[in-house]
PDB file of C-alpha atoms in Angstrom:
ATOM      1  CA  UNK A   2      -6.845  16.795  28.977  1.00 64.00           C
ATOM      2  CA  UNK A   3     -10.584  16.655  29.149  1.00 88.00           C
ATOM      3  CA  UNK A   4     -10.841  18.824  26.207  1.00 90.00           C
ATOM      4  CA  UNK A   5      -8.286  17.079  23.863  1.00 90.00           C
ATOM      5  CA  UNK A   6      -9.829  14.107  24.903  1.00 91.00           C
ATOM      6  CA  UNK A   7     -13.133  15.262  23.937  1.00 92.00           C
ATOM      7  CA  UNK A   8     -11.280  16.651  20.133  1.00 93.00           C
ATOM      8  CA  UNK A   9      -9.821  13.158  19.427  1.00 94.00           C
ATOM      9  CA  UNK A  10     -13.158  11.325  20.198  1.00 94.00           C
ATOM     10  CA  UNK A  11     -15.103  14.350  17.925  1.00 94.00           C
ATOM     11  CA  UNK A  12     -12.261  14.094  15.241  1.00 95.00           C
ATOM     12  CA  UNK A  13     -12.876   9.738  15.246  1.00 96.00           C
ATOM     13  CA  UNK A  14     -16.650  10.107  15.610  1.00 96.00           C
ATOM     14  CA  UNK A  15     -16.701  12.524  12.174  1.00 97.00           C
ATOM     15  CA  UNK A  16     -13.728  10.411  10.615  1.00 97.00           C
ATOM     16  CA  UNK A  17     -16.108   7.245  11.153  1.00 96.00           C
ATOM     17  CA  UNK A  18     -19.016   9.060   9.737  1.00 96.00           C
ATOM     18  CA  UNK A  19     -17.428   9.775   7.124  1.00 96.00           C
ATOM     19  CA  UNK A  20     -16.278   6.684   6.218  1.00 96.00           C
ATOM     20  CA  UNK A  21     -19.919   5.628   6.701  1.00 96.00           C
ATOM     21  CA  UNK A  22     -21.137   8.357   4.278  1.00 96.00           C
ATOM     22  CA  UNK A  23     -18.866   7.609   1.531  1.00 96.00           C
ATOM     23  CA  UNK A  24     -19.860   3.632   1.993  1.00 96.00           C
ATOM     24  CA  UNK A  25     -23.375   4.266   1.803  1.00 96.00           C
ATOM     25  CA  UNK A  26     -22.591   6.887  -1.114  1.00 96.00           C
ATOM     26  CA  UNK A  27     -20.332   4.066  -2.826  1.00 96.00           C
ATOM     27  CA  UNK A  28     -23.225   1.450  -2.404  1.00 96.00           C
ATOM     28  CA  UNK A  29     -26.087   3.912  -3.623  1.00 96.00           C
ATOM     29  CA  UNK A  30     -23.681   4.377  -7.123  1.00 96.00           C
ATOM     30  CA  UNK A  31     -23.523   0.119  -7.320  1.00 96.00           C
ATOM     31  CA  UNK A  32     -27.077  -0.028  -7.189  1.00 96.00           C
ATOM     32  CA  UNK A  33     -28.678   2.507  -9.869  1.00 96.00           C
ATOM     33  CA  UNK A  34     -25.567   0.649 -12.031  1.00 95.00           C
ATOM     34  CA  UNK A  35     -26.792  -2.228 -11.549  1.00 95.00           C
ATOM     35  CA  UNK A  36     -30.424  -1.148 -12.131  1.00 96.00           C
ATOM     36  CA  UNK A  37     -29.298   0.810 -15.417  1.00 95.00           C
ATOM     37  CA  UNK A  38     -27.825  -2.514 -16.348  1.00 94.00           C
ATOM     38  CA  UNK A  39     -31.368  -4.239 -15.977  1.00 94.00           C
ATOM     39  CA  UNK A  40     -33.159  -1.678 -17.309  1.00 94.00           C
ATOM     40  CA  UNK A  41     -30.661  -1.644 -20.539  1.00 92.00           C
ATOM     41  CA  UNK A  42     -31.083  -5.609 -20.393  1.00 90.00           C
ATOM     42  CA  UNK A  43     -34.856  -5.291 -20.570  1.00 90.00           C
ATOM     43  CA  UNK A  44     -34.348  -1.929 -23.267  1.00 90.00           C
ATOM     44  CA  UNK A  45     -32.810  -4.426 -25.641  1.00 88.00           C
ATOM     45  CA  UNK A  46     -34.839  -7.228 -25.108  1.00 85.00           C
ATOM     46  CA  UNK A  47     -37.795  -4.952 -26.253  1.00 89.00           C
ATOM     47  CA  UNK A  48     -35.590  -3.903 -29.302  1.00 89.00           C
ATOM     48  CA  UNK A  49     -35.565  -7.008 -30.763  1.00 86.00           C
ATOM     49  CA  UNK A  50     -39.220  -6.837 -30.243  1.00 88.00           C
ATOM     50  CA  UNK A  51     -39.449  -3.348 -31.895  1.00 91.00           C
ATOM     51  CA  UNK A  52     -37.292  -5.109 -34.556  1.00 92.00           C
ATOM     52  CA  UNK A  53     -39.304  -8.236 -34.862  1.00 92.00           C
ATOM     53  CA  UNK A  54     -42.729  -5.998 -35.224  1.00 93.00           C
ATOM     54  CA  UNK A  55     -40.957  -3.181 -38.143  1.00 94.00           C
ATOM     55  CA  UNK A  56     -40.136  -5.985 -40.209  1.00 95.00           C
ATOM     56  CA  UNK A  57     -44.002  -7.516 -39.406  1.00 95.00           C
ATOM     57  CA  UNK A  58     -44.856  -3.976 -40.452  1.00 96.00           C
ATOM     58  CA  UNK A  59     -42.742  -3.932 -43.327  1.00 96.00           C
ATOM     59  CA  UNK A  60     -43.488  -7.338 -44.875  1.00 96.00           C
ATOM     60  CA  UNK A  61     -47.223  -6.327 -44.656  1.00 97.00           C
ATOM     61  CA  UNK A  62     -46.652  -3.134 -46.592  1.00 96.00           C
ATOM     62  CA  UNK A  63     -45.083  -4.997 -49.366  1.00 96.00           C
ATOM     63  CA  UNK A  64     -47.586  -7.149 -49.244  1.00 96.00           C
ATOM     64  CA  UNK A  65     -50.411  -4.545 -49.388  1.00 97.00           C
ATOM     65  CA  UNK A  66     -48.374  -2.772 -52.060  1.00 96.00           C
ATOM     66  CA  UNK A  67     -48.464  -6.528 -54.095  1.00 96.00           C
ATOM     67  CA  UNK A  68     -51.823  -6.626 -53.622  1.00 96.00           C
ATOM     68  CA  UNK A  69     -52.518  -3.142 -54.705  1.00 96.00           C
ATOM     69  CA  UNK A  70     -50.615  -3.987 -57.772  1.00 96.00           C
ATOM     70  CA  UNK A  71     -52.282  -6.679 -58.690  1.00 96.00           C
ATOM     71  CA  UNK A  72     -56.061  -5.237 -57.999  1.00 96.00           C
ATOM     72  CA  UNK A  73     -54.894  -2.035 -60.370  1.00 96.00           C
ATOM     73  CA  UNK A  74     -53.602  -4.754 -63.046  1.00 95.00           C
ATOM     74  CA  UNK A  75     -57.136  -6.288 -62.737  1.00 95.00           C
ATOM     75  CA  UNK A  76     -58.955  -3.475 -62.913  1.00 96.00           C
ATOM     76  CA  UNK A  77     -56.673  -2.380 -66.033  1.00 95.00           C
ATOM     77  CA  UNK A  78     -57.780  -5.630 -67.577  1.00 95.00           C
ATOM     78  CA  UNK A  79     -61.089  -5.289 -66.865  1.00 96.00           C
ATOM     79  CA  UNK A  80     -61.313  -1.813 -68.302  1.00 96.00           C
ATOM     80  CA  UNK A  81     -59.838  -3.599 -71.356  1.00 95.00           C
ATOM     81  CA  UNK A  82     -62.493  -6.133 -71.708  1.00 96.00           C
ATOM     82  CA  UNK A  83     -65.245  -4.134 -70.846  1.00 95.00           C
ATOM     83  CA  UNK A  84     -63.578  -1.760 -74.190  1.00 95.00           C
ATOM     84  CA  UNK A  85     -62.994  -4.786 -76.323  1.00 95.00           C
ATOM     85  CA  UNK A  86     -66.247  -6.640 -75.525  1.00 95.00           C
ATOM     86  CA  UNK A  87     -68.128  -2.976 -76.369  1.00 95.00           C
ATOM     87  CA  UNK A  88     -66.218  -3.076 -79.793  1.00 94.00           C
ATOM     88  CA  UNK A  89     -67.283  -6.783 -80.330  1.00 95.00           C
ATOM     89  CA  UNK A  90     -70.908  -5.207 -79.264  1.00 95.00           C
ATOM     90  CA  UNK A  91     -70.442  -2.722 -81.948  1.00 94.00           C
ATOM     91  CA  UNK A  92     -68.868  -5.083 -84.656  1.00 94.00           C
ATOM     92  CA  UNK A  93     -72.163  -7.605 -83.573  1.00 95.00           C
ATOM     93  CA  UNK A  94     -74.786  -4.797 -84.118  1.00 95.00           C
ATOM     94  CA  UNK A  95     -73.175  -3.616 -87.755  1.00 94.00           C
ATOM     95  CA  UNK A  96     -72.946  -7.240 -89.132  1.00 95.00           C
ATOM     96  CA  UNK A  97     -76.248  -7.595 -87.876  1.00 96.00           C
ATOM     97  CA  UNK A  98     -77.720  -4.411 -89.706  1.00 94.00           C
ATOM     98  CA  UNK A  99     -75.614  -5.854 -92.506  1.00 94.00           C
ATOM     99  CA  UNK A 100     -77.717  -9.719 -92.909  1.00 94.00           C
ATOM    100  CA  UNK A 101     -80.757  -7.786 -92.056  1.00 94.00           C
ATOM    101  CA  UNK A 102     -80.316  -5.622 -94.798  1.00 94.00           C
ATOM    102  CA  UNK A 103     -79.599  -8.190 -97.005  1.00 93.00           C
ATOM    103  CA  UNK A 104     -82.665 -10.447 -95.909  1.00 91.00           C
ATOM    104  CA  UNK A 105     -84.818  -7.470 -96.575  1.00 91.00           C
ATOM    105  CA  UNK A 106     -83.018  -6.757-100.072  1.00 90.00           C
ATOM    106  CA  UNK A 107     -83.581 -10.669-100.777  1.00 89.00           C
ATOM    107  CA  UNK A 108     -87.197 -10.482 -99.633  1.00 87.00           C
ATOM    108  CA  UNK A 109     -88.076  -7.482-102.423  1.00 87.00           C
ATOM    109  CA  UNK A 110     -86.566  -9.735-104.911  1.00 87.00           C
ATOM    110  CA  UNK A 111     -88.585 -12.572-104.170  1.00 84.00           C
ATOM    111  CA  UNK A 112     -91.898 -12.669-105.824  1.00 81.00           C
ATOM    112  CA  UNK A 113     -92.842 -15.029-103.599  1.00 82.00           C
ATOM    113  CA  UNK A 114     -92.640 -12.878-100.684  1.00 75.00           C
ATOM    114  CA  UNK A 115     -94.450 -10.528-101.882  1.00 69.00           C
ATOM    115  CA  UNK A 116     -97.470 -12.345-102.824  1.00 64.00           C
ATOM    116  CA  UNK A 117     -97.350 -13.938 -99.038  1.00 69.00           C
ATOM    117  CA  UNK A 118     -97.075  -9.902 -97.933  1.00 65.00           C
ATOM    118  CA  UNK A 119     -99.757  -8.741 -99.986  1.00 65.00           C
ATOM    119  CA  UNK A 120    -102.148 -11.876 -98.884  1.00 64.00           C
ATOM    120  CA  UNK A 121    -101.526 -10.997 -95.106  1.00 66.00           C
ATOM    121  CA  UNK A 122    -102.362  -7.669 -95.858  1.00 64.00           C
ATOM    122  CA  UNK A 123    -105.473  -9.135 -97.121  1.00 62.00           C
ATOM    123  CA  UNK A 124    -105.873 -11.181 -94.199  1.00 63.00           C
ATOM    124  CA  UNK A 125    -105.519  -7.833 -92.141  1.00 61.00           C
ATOM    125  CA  UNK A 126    -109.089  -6.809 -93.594  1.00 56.00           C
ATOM    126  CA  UNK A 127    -110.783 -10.207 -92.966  1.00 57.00           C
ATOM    127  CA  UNK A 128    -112.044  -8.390 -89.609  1.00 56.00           C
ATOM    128  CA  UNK A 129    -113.548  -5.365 -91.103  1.00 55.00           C
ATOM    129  CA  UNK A 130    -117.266  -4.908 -91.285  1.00 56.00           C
ATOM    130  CA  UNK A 131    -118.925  -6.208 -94.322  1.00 53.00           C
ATOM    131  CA  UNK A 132    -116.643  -9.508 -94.686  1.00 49.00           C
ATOM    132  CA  UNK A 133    -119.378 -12.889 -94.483  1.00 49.00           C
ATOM    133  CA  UNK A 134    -116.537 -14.930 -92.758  1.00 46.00           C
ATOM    134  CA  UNK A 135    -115.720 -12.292 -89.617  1.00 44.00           C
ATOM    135  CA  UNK A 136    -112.721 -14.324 -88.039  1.00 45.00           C
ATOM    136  CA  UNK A 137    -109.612 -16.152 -89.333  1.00 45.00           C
ATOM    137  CA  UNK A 138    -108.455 -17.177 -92.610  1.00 45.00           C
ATOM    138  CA  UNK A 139    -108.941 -20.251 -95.006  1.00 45.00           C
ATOM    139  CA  UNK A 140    -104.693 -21.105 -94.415  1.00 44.00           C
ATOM    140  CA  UNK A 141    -103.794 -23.365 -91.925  1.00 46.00           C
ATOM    141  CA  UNK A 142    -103.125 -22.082 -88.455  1.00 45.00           C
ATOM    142  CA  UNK A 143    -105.847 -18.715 -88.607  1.00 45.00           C
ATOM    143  CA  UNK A 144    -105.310 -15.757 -86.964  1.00 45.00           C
ATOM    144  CA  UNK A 145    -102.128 -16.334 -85.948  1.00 43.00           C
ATOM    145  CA  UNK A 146     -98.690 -13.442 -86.188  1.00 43.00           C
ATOM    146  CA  UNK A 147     -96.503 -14.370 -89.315  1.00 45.00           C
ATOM    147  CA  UNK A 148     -93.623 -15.953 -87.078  1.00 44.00           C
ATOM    148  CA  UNK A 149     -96.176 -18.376 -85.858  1.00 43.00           C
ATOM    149  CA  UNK A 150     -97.769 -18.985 -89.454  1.00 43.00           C
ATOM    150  CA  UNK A 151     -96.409 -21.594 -91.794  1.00 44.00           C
ATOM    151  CA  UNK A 152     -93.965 -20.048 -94.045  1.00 46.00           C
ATOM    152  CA  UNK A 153     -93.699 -17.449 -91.527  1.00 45.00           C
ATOM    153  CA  UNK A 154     -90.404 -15.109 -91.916  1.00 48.00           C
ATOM    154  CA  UNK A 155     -87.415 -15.879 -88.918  1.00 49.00           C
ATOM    155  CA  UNK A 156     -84.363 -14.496 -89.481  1.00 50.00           C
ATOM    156  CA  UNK A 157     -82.795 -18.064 -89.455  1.00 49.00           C
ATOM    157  CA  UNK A 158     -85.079 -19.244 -92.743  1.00 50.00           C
ATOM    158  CA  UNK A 159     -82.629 -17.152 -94.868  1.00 50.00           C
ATOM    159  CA  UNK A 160     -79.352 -18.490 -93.743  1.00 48.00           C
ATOM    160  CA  UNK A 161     -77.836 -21.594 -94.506  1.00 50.00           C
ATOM    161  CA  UNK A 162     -79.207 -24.260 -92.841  1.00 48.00           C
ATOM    162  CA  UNK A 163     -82.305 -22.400 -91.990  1.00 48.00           C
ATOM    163  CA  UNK A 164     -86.038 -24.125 -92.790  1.00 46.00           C
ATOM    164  CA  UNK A 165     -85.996 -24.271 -96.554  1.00 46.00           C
ATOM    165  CA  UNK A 166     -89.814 -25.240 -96.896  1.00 47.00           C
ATOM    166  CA  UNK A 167     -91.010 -21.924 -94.895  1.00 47.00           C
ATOM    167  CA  UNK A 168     -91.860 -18.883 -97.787  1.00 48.00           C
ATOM    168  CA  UNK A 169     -90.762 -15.647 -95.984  1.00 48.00           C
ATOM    169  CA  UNK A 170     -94.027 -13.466 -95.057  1.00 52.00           C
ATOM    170  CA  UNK A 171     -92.855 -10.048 -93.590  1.00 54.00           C
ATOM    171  CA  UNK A 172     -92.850  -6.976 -95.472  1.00 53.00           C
ATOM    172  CA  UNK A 173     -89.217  -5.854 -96.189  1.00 53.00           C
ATOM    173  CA  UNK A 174     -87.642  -3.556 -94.075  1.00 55.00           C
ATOM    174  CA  UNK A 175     -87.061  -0.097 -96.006  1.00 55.00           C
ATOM    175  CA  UNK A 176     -83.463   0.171 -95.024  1.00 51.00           C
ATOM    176  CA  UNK A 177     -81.198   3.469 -95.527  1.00 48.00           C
TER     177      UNK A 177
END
């Protein structure tokens, strides 16, 4: 009886470890569920984070995308206004060549002018050897350059409005 003895006691001793085994086992599976759980808790906390930051990232792409937009149109409009302010250049320049060709076609019509010419040319060779008086002229104002000179020629003297009691003293242009 010894030995049976010793079977039933073997036979409890590995039916209690077993029981002990598959407790343990059954306690190690609640565990890594419940940390799965937590770690699924914390997974979708940072998804609403991830969520939160795309549309951050998203918003500031349409927003750089606005702003490109807008630069591109301003640099369009620039470009625009740098080409119409060129053709306002050009238009400026032609009606310019224009009144100054018609100044100089008024000024070898005027007798006048062309006495005034022909005595500054005169006045020219007041300085050459040989001449008793050496410096200046007998007008008012000397040696001075015909815009400085009374009746000296400005562009505005022509034009309406300009000084009417100034005579015109620069030679005419020869114009094409």
């Amino acid at each position: 009886m010894d030995t049976a003895l010793w079977i039933i006691i073997a036979v409890i001793v590995v039916i209690i470890l077993l029981v002990a085994l598959l407790f343990f086992l059954r306690k190690r599976r609640d565990l890594r569920r419940t940390k799965a759980q937590r770690i699924r808790e914390n997974a979708a906390g940072d998804m609403s984070e991830l969520r939160r930051r795309e549309a951050t990232a998203q918003e500031a792409q349409a927003h750089a995308r606005k702003v490109q937009a807008e630069a591109d149109a301003k640099a369009a409009e620039a470009r625009r206004l740098n080409e119409q302010a060129r053709a306002h250049e050009g238009h400026a320049a032609e009606k310019r060549d224009e009144v100054q060709s018609t100044l100089a076609h008024a000024d070898k019509l005027d007798p006048d002018v062309r006495a005034e010419t022909e005595r500054r040319d005169d006045d020219r060779h007041l300085d050459t050897p040989g001449h008793k008086h050496g410096l200046g002229d007998s007008r008012p104002g000397g040696n001075q350059p015909a815009g400085n000179q009374p009746g000296g020629n400005r562009l505005g003297d022509h034009l309406p409005g300009g000084n009417p009691t100034r005579k015109p003293q620069q030679p005419p242009r020869d114009v094409p």
